[in-house]
XYZ file of C-alpha atoms in Angstrom:
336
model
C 0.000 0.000 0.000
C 2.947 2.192 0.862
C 4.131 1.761 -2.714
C 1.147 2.527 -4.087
C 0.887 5.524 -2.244
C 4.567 6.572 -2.994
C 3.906 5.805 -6.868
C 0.533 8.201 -6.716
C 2.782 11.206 -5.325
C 3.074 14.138 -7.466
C 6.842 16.150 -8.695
C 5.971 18.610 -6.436
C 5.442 16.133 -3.492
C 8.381 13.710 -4.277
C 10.507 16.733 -4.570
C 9.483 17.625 -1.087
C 9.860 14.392 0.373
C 13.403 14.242 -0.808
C 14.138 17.498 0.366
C 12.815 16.329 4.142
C 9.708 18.541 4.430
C 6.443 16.279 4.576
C 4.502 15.884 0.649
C 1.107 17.299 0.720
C -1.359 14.484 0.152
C -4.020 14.288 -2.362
C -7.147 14.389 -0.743
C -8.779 11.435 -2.482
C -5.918 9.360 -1.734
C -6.026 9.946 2.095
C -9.925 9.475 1.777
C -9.286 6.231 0.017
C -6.709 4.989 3.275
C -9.022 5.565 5.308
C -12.052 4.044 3.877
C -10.189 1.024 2.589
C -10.095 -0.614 6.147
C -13.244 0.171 7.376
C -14.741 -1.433 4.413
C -12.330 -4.702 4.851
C -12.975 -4.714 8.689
C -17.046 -4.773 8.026
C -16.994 -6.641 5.395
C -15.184 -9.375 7.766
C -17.797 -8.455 10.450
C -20.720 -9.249 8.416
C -19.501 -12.533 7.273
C -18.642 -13.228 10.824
C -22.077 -12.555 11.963
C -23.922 -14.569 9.216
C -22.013 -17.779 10.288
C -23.261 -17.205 13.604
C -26.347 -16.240 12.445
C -26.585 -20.050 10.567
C -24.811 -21.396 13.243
C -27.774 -20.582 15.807
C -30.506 -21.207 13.283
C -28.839 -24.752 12.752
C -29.178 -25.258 16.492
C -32.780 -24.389 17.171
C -34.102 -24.707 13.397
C -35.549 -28.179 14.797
C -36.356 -27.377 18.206
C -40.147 -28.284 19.073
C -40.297 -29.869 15.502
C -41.630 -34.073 15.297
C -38.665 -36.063 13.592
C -38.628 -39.428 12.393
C -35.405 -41.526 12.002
C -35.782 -44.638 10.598
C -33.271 -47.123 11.440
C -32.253 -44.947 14.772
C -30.232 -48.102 15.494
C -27.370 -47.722 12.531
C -24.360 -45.826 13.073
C -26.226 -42.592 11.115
C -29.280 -43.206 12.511
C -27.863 -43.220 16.571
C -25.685 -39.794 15.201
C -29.124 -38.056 13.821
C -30.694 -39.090 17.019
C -28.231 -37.252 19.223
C -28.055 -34.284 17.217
C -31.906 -33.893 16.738
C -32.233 -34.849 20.553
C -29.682 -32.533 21.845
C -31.288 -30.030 19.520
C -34.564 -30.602 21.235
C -36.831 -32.076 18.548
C -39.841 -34.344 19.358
C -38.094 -37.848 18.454
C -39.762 -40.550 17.075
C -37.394 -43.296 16.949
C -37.747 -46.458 14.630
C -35.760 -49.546 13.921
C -36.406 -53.792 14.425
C -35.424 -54.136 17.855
C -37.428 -52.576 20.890
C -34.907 -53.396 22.943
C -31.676 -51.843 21.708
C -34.312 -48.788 20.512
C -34.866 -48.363 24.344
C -31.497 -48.759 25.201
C -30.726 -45.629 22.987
C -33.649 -43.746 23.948
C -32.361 -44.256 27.450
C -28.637 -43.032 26.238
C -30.149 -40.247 24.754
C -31.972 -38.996 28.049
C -29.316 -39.868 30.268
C -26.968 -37.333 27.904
C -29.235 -34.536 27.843
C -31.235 -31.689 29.931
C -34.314 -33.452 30.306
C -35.784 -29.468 30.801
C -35.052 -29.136 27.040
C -35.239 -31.990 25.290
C -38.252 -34.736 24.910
C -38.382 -38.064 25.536
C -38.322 -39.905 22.455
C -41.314 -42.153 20.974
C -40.378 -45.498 20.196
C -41.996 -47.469 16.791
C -41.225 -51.090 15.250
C -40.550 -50.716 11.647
C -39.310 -53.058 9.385
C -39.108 -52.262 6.101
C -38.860 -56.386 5.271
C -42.345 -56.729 6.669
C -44.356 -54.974 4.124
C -47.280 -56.573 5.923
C -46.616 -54.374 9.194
C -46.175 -51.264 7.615
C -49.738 -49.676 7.632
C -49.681 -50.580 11.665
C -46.379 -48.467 12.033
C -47.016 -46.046 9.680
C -50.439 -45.629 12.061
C -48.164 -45.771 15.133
C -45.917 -42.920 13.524
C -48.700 -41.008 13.203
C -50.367 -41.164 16.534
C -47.061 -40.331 18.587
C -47.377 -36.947 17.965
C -50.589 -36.376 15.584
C -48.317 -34.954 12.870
C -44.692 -34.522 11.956
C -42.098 -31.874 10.435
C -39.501 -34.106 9.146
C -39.194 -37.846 8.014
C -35.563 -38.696 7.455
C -34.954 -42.239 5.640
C -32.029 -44.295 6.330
C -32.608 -47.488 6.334
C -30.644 -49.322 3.449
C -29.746 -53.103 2.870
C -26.690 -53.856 1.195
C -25.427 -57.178 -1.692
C -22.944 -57.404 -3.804
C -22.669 -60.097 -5.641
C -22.767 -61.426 -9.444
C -26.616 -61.060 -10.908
C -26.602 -64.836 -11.794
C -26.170 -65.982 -8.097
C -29.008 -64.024 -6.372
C -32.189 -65.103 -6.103
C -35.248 -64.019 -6.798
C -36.056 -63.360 -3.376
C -33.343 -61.492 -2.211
C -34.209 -58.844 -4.997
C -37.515 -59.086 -3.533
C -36.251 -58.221 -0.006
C -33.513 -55.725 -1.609
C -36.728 -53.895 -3.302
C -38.814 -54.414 -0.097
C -36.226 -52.408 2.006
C -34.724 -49.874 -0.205
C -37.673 -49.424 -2.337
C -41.521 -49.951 -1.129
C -40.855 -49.706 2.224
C -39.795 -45.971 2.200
C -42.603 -45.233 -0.242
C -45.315 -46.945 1.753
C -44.052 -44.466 4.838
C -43.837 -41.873 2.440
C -47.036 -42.143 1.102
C -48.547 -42.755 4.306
C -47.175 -39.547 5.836
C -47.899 -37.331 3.078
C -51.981 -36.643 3.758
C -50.771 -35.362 7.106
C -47.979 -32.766 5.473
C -50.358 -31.509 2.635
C -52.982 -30.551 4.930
C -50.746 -28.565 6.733
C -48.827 -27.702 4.083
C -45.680 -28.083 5.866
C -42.890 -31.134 6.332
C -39.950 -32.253 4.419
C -39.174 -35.528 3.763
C -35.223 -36.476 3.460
C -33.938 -39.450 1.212
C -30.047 -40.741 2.668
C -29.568 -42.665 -0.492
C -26.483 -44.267 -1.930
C -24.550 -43.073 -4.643
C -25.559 -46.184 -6.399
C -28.688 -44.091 -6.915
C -27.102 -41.707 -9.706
C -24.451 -44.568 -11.065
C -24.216 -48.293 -11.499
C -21.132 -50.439 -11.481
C -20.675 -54.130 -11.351
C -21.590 -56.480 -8.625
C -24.287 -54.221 -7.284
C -27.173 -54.996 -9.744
C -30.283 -55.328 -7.601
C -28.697 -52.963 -4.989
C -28.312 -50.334 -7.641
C -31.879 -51.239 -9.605
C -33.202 -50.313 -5.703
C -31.472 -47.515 -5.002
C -32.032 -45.888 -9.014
C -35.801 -46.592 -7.951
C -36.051 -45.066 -4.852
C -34.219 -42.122 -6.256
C -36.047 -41.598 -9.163
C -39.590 -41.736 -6.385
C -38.184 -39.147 -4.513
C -37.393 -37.216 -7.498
C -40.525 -37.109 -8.898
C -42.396 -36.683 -5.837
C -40.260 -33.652 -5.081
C -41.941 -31.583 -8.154
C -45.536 -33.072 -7.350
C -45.887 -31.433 -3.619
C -43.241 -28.721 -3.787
C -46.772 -26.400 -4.444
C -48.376 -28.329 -1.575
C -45.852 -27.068 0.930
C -43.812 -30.311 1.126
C -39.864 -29.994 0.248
C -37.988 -32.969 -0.530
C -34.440 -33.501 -0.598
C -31.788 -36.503 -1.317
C -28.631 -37.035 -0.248
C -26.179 -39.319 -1.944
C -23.226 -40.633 -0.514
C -20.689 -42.998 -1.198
C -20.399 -45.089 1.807
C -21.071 -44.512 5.330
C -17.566 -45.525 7.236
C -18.390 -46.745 11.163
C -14.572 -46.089 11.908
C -11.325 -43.673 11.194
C -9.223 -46.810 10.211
C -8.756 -46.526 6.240
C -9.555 -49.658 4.401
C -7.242 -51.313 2.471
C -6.547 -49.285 -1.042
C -8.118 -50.853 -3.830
C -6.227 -52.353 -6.841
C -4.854 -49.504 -8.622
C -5.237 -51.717 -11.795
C -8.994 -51.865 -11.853
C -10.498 -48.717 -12.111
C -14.369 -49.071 -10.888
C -13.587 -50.271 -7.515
C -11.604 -46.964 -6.846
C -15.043 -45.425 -7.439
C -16.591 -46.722 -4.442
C -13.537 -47.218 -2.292
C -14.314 -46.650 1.645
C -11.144 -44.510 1.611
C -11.665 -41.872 0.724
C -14.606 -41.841 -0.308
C -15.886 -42.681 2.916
C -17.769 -40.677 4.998
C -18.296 -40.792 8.565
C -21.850 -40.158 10.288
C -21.357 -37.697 11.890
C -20.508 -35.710 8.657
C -23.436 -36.881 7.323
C -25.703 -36.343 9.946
C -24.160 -32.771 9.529
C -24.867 -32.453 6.433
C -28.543 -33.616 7.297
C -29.002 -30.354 9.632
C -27.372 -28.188 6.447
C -29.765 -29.675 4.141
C -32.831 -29.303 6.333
C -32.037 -25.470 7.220
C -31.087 -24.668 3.387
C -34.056 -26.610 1.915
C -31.708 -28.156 -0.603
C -33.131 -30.216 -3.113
C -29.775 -32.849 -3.462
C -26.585 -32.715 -2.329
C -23.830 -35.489 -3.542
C -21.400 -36.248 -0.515
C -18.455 -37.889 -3.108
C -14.821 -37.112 -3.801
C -13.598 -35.893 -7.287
C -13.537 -39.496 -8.830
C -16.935 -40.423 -8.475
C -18.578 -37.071 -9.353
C -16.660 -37.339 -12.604
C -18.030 -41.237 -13.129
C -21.283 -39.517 -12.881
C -20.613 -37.116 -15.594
C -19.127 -39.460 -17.744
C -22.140 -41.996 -17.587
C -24.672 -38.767 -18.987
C -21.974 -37.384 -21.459
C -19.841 -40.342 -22.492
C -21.632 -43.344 -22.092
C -19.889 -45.626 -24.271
C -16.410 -44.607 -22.491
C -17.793 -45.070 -19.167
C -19.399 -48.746 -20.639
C -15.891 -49.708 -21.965
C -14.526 -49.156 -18.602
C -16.958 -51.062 -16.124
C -16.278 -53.997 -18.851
C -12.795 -53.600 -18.284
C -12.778 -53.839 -14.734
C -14.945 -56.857 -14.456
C -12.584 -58.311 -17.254
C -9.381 -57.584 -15.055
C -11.198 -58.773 -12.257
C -11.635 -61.724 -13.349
C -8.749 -62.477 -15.009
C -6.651 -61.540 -11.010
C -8.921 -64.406 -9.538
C -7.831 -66.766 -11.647
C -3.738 -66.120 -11.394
């Protein structure tokens, strides 16, 4: 600044300055020193205050609100529950076990102010029994009369050639990761229209936006389940119902990195667990982001996958020629 200062001095000034006697300064450029800094320093305020601002807003955004978890008992599900709890939402908590589910609603209480938060509801829900759903989908209901926010989580996992499953563990794959969250979906909505309020979360795999080998009824779920969400999302945004989805790659329970993936196959780098890994708690922060902002999807993914996503809309045939090769190489390692 001192340069630029010296470099804006006139003859008359510099030939002053050398001669010891103090230059007369413009007047613009002393106004311009002066307001220069201010203008830095409140610029830095402001942004200051608007991250406290969110930072506040994240912390009571779901205070008093009714939130759903389902499958409280997974490593997200227990993180969404302590955040939401601690946040002092009305909980209601769902997952196969009633027993673990009160063990963590007694966690939960034991952890917190009982003079802010709630003690959470407890429902059975199994997204395998399609026959129990309209009972907990009625039980979800009468907790609390109505809820704010449904977040889904529950997700079952195969990977395995297409040729050795059977017919009814697609069935159960679909059951879980497809009609299950749709029947609760569906069964929720009435109550959200007519109050024209809720929001209804999707945690969905990344499997959702891309398909590799190995994972075909897992993917054929999660592309369904997506593409629900997606079009649901335009159908009650006018009804007062947001939707959002969030796509990850994997949910990691630990900070140990997994074993790097052959560096000569290049699909199974796309889903690697390091790094593409994510822990819950990031995701569960993310949840709170997404809920506050309103977000219609967010992608949790490092560079490599995002670009696999790309590639499958804008270069199919490369992205084709490249899944072949890996099953190719893959197969051609097992038998060395």
């Amino acid at each position: 600044m001192l340069l630029v200062g010296f470099l804006m001095l006139d003859e008359r000034n510099l030939e002053q300055l050398f001669q010891g006697s103090p230059p007369e300064m413009d007047p613009t450029w002393t106004t311009t020193i002066l307001v220069v800094p201010c203008v830095v320093v409140l610029t830095a305020g402001f942004f200051y205050l608007y991250g406290a601002i969110i930072s506040l807003l994240s912390k009571t955004s779901v205070r008093n609100k009714v939130v759903v978890i389902t499958d409280a008992l997974s490593g997200l599900g227990k993180e969404c529950a302590d955040v939401f709890h601690r946040g002092g939402a009305r909980m209601i908590l769902c997952g196969k076990s009633w027993e673990k589910l009160e063990e963590l609603a007694d966690e939960l209480e034991k952890a917190s102010d009982p003079t802010v938060t709630f003690p959470p509801k407890l429902v059975l829900l199994d997204f395998g029994d399609m026959d129990g759903m309209a009972e907990a989908v009625a039980e979800v209901l009468d907790c609390y009369g109505c809820l704010d926010i449904l977040i889904f989580n529950s997700s079952m996992k195969v990977k395995a050639p297409a040729q050795s499953l059977s017919l009814e563990t697609d069935r159960l794959l679909m059951d879980i990761n497809y009609f299950g969250p749709i029947t609760l979906a569906k069964g929720v909505l009435p109550s959200m229209v007519s109050r024209r309020s809720g929001h209804l979360l999707l945690v969905n795999s990344i499997h959702g936006k891309i398909a590799v080998p190995f994972r075909t009824a897992y993917a054929a779920s999660k592309h369904a389940v997506q593409a629900f969400f997606d079009c649901l999302r335009a159908e009650v945004e006018e009804l007062g119902v947001s939707v959002s989805t969030i796509n990850h790659t994997f949910i990691s329970r630990s900070a140990v990195p997994a074993a790097p993936a052959s560096t000569s196959l290049l699909w199974p780098l796309l889903l690697s667990r390091k790094p593409g890994g994510v822990s819950p708690d990031e995701v569960a922060a993310e949840i709170v982001r997404t809920l506050n902002n309103k977000r219609k999807e967010v992608l949790i993914a490092p560079s490599l996958p995002k670009m696999a996503i790309y590639a499958r809309s804008f270069f199919p045939n490369v992205f084709f020629a490249v899944m072949a090769a890996g099953v190719k190489n893959s197969a051609a390692s097992e038998n060395m």
